[in-house]
Amino acid sequence: MSDNFSNAFEGENDVQESDNLSNAFEDENDVQASDNLSNVLEDENNVQTSDNLSNTFENENDVQESDNLSNALEDENDVQASDNLSNAVEDENDVQASDNLSNAVEDENDVQASDNLSNAVEDENDVQASDNLSNTLEVENDVQALDNLSTTSQVKNDVKSSDSLLTAFEVENDVKAIRNATRGAGTDFQVLIDILGGRTPQQMVQIINGYKKAYEISLIDSLNKELILGNFGYLCSALAIPILEYDVICLHEALYRLIGANDSVLIEILVGRTEKDISIIKAGYYAKYTKELEEDIKEHIHGDLKTLFLAILAKKEHNEEFNCEEDVEVLYQAGEGKRWGHKKVDFIKILTQRTDKQLNKIFYEYEKKYEKPFLSVIRNKFHGHFQVALANIAKSAMNRIQLIAELFENAVYGIDTKHTKLIRLVVRHRYPPLMKLIKEAYLNLYGITLEERITSELEIFGMYKDLIMKIIGD
């Protein structure tokens, strides 16, 4: 997997392209799972370790929290699936046989053993839990991002309705189909496109866990053995792990580049995330690399960006009684009101410690008092990646979905398509209700659908294009 991701960062530090985009600055939103986060569990205040995080799977409203989340299956489909599975394991010997099933499907002569694959996915807890980080994560961190939008109840209902899990029979069929598609001479790429591109992030977690349980090899390792090369191979690998794990890997690769850290990737992943998202990312990073994310940022990032990233990762001060007029004046004196230079620390403190609602009030009062949009202040007073990060914080607070749509345009804007950036955005934001909102915002911004834009790119072709279109399609 490291080989697949080692070439993933193409140097997206082109600030000039960002300026051509009307500040379509990179960002990102989202959290999913990593290979050993079985000991991680968050609560409302921060992320705490738990003796059994392998059962962690909370719904979009964060209502279901208990000491044993194995019972926190979010909807009636989960219950029905669990009921249907209750007859799959009749006694302890059956369970043992199920555990050994992964050795029973080794070649074409083991068809009968393969028919018993359903025993490898005994119940929904088995589907959602395993001994590594790939089974951690609620539905998807992008669901949390929707809360920043003050979304309508209809949108949130759409989110919940799309959270349905696959039944054990459907998981079994997908697992076997992928296995058969990657065995023997050649690979059936259409099967990979249909399954990897046609399942929600939550359903992919089921498939990832079911595959590992059935064949004692991770799905991503199995795909890597097929030597699926190019952007298509990279996208397949990214889809074969949970989003949290993917984000964590991207952060680590961005920090440990030989030619210096890729600031753009860190901005894309960390800026604009909810406090809960940040907590899960930090815990996931430590679980995978046994090192705090803050420590690596201190070692590999310097100057104002280091201060900004550390402020983003720090615990927020929940102060509902903030003084908006005072914040407006502090920002003015730190920026336009300062004859020489600017006081960056004040911008960092206010933009990272205030809620989105508070920031929007500050931006409104600033423009009302000084007759200048706050974003123009950031553009005039700062430059480089620090400017990009501050602007993305402001844009995310104003309209996060629109910001993500701008990031998609930035990925395909110009002579060369930024493929790794496009792949990161597609993978992270592929949750259907969220993708629907992004496509609507993209159409409103650019007068063309996202599908049409991608199809028009000559560098996006073949199976790579087919897989992207499958993911972002309705």
mmCIF file of N, CA and C in Angstrom, residues 288-337:
data_model
loop_
_atom_site.group_PDB
_atom_site.id
_atom_site.type_symbol
_atom_site.label_atom_id
_atom_site.label_comp_id
_atom_site.label_asym_id
_atom_site.label_seq_id
_atom_site.Cartn_x
_atom_site.Cartn_y
_atom_site.Cartn_z
ATOM 1 N N LYS A 288 -1.860 4.340 14.124
ATOM 2 C CA LYS A 288 -1.146 3.742 12.994
ATOM 3 C C LYS A 288 0.361 3.930 13.082
ATOM 4 N N TYR A 289 0.799 5.085 13.576
ATOM 5 C CA TYR A 289 2.231 5.399 13.538
ATOM 6 C C TYR A 289 2.866 5.545 14.921
ATOM 7 N N THR A 290 2.081 5.324 15.991
ATOM 8 C CA THR A 290 2.562 5.437 17.377
ATOM 9 C C THR A 290 3.324 6.743 17.612
ATOM 10 N N LYS A 291 2.821 7.791 17.030
ATOM 11 C CA LYS A 291 3.407 9.111 17.211
ATOM 12 C C LYS A 291 2.307 10.144 17.069
ATOM 13 N N GLU A 292 2.343 11.146 17.920
ATOM 14 C CA GLU A 292 1.314 12.182 17.861
ATOM 15 C C GLU A 292 1.461 13.005 16.580
ATOM 16 N N LEU A 293 0.326 13.339 15.980
ATOM 17 C CA LEU A 293 0.348 14.159 14.779
ATOM 18 C C LEU A 293 0.989 15.512 15.056
ATOM 19 N N GLU A 294 0.724 16.064 16.230
ATOM 20 C CA GLU A 294 1.330 17.354 16.586
ATOM 21 C C GLU A 294 2.849 17.286 16.584
ATOM 22 N N GLU A 295 3.407 16.167 17.039
ATOM 23 C CA GLU A 295 4.866 16.024 17.070
ATOM 24 C C GLU A 295 5.450 16.054 15.664
ATOM 25 N N ASP A 296 4.817 15.347 14.744
ATOM 26 C CA ASP A 296 5.318 15.340 13.371
ATOM 27 C C ASP A 296 5.179 16.707 12.714
ATOM 28 N N ILE A 297 4.107 17.422 13.028
ATOM 29 C CA ILE A 297 3.942 18.760 12.473
ATOM 30 C C ILE A 297 5.022 19.691 13.009
ATOM 31 N N LYS A 298 5.343 19.577 14.280
ATOM 32 C CA LYS A 298 6.413 20.403 14.852
ATOM 33 C C LYS A 298 7.751 20.119 14.192
ATOM 34 N N GLU A 299 7.971 18.869 13.799
ATOM 35 C CA GLU A 299 9.247 18.484 13.196
ATOM 36 C C GLU A 299 9.349 18.864 11.720
ATOM 37 N N HIS A 300 8.234 18.821 11.006
ATOM 38 C CA HIS A 300 8.299 18.940 9.547
ATOM 39 C C HIS A 300 7.678 20.216 8.981
ATOM 40 N N ILE A 301 6.907 20.956 9.780
ATOM 41 C CA ILE A 301 6.305 22.212 9.327
ATOM 42 C C ILE A 301 6.936 23.352 10.113
ATOM 43 N N HIS A 302 7.089 24.500 9.460
ATOM 44 C CA HIS A 302 7.787 25.612 10.114
ATOM 45 C C HIS A 302 6.996 26.917 9.967
ATOM 46 N N GLY A 303 7.375 27.878 10.779
ATOM 47 C CA GLY A 303 6.832 29.216 10.667
ATOM 48 C C GLY A 303 5.360 29.333 11.028
ATOM 49 N N ASP A 304 4.686 30.243 10.325
ATOM 50 C CA ASP A 304 3.288 30.550 10.627
ATOM 51 C C ASP A 304 2.358 29.361 10.378
ATOM 52 N N LEU A 305 2.678 28.560 9.366
ATOM 53 C CA LEU A 305 1.831 27.398 9.095
ATOM 54 C C LEU A 305 1.870 26.403 10.241
ATOM 55 N N LYS A 306 3.038 26.225 10.835
ATOM 56 C CA LYS A 306 3.130 25.325 11.980
ATOM 57 C C LYS A 306 2.248 25.829 13.115
ATOM 58 N N THR A 307 2.300 27.110 13.393
ATOM 59 C CA THR A 307 1.463 27.696 14.440
ATOM 60 C C THR A 307 -0.015 27.498 14.125
ATOM 61 N N LEU A 308 -0.377 27.685 12.854
ATOM 62 C CA LEU A 308 -1.772 27.542 12.451
ATOM 63 C C LEU A 308 -2.243 26.102 12.581
ATOM 64 N N PHE A 309 -1.458 25.143 12.099
ATOM 65 C CA PHE A 309 -1.862 23.734 12.174
ATOM 66 C C PHE A 309 -2.003 23.267 13.625
ATOM 67 N N LEU A 310 -1.077 23.693 14.466
ATOM 68 C CA LEU A 310 -1.150 23.300 15.873
ATOM 69 C C LEU A 310 -2.387 23.904 16.536
ATOM 70 N N ALA A 311 -2.763 25.113 16.127
ATOM 71 C CA ALA A 311 -3.978 25.735 16.664
ATOM 72 C C ALA A 311 -5.213 24.979 16.194
ATOM 73 N N ILE A 312 -5.203 24.500 14.961
ATOM 74 C CA ILE A 312 -6.321 23.711 14.442
ATOM 75 C C ILE A 312 -6.469 22.410 15.216
ATOM 76 N N LEU A 313 -5.349 21.782 15.551
ATOM 77 C CA LEU A 313 -5.370 20.501 16.255
ATOM 78 C C LEU A 313 -5.651 20.653 17.746
ATOM 79 N N ALA A 314 -5.473 21.851 18.295
ATOM 80 C CA ALA A 314 -5.662 22.070 19.727
ATOM 81 C C ALA A 314 -7.140 22.030 20.086
ATOM 82 N N LYS A 315 -7.407 21.722 21.346
ATOM 83 C CA LYS A 315 -8.783 21.698 21.831
ATOM 84 C C LYS A 315 -9.351 23.104 21.831
ATOM 85 N N LYS A 316 -10.586 23.224 21.363
ATOM 86 C CA LYS A 316 -11.198 24.542 21.216
ATOM 87 C C LYS A 316 -11.735 25.066 22.534
ATOM 88 N N GLU A 317 -11.740 26.385 22.658
ATOM 89 C CA GLU A 317 -12.330 27.048 23.814
ATOM 90 C C GLU A 317 -13.795 27.336 23.491
ATOM 91 N N HIS A 318 -14.689 26.631 24.125
ATOM 92 C CA HIS A 318 -16.111 26.799 23.847
ATOM 93 C C HIS A 318 -16.649 28.001 24.630
ATOM 94 N N ASN A 319 -16.635 29.130 23.966
ATOM 95 C CA ASN A 319 -17.074 30.368 24.597
ATOM 96 C C ASN A 319 -18.257 30.930 23.806
ATOM 97 N N GLU A 320 -19.458 30.628 24.294
ATOM 98 C CA GLU A 320 -20.659 31.089 23.605
ATOM 99 C C GLU A 320 -20.849 32.595 23.730
ATOM 100 N N GLU A 321 -20.284 33.196 24.764
ATOM 101 C CA GLU A 321 -20.465 34.619 25.020
ATOM 102 C C GLU A 321 -19.285 35.420 24.482
ATOM 103 N N PHE A 322 -18.908 35.153 23.230
ATOM 104 C CA PHE A 322 -17.779 35.895 22.663
ATOM 105 C C PHE A 322 -18.216 37.316 22.328
ATOM 106 N N ASN A 323 -17.251 38.216 22.277
ATOM 107 C CA ASN A 323 -17.522 39.617 21.981
ATOM 108 C C ASN A 323 -17.221 39.867 20.510
ATOM 109 N N CYS A 324 -18.260 39.899 19.693
ATOM 110 C CA CYS A 324 -18.081 40.039 18.251
ATOM 111 C C CYS A 324 -17.410 41.368 17.896
ATOM 112 N N GLU A 325 -17.857 42.455 18.492
ATOM 113 C CA GLU A 325 -17.278 43.768 18.187
ATOM 114 C C GLU A 325 -15.797 43.805 18.534
ATOM 115 N N GLU A 326 -15.452 43.174 19.644
ATOM 116 C CA GLU A 326 -14.047 43.135 20.040
ATOM 117 C C GLU A 326 -13.211 42.342 19.039
ATOM 118 N N ASP A 327 -13.734 41.192 18.584
ATOM 119 C CA ASP A 327 -13.011 40.380 17.601
ATOM 120 C C ASP A 327 -12.826 41.142 16.299
ATOM 121 N N VAL A 328 -13.863 41.846 15.865
ATOM 122 C CA VAL A 328 -13.767 42.628 14.640
ATOM 123 C C VAL A 328 -12.665 43.673 14.757
ATOM 124 N N GLU A 329 -12.619 44.353 15.888
ATOM 125 C CA GLU A 329 -11.606 45.387 16.082
ATOM 126 C C GLU A 329 -10.199 44.794 16.158
ATOM 127 N N VAL A 330 -10.075 43.645 16.838
ATOM 128 C CA VAL A 330 -8.769 42.988 16.928
ATOM 129 C C VAL A 330 -8.267 42.592 15.544
ATOM 130 N N LEU A 331 -9.149 42.044 14.733
ATOM 131 C CA LEU A 331 -8.760 41.640 13.381
ATOM 132 C C LEU A 331 -8.380 42.853 12.524
ATOM 133 N N TYR A 332 -9.107 43.935 12.687
ATOM 134 C CA TYR A 332 -8.781 45.139 11.907
ATOM 135 C C TYR A 332 -7.412 45.688 12.305
ATOM 136 N N GLN A 333 -7.182 45.791 13.607
ATOM 137 C CA GLN A 333 -5.907 46.327 14.084
ATOM 138 C C GLN A 333 -4.742 45.398 13.743
ATOM 139 N N ALA A 334 -5.022 44.097 13.651
ATOM 140 C CA ALA A 334 -3.965 43.137 13.313
ATOM 141 C C ALA A 334 -3.697 43.085 11.810
ATOM 142 N N GLY A 335 -4.641 43.618 11.017
ATOM 143 C CA GLY A 335 -4.474 43.568 9.573
ATOM 144 C C GLY A 335 -4.421 44.939 8.937
ATOM 145 N N GLU A 336 -5.550 45.395 8.428
ATOM 146 C CA GLU A 336 -5.579 46.660 7.691
ATOM 147 C C GLU A 336 -5.275 47.878 8.552
ATOM 148 N N GLY A 337 -5.581 47.784 9.844
ATOM 149 C CA GLY A 337 -5.326 48.918 10.711
ATOM 150 C C GLY A 337 -3.882 49.045 11.144
#
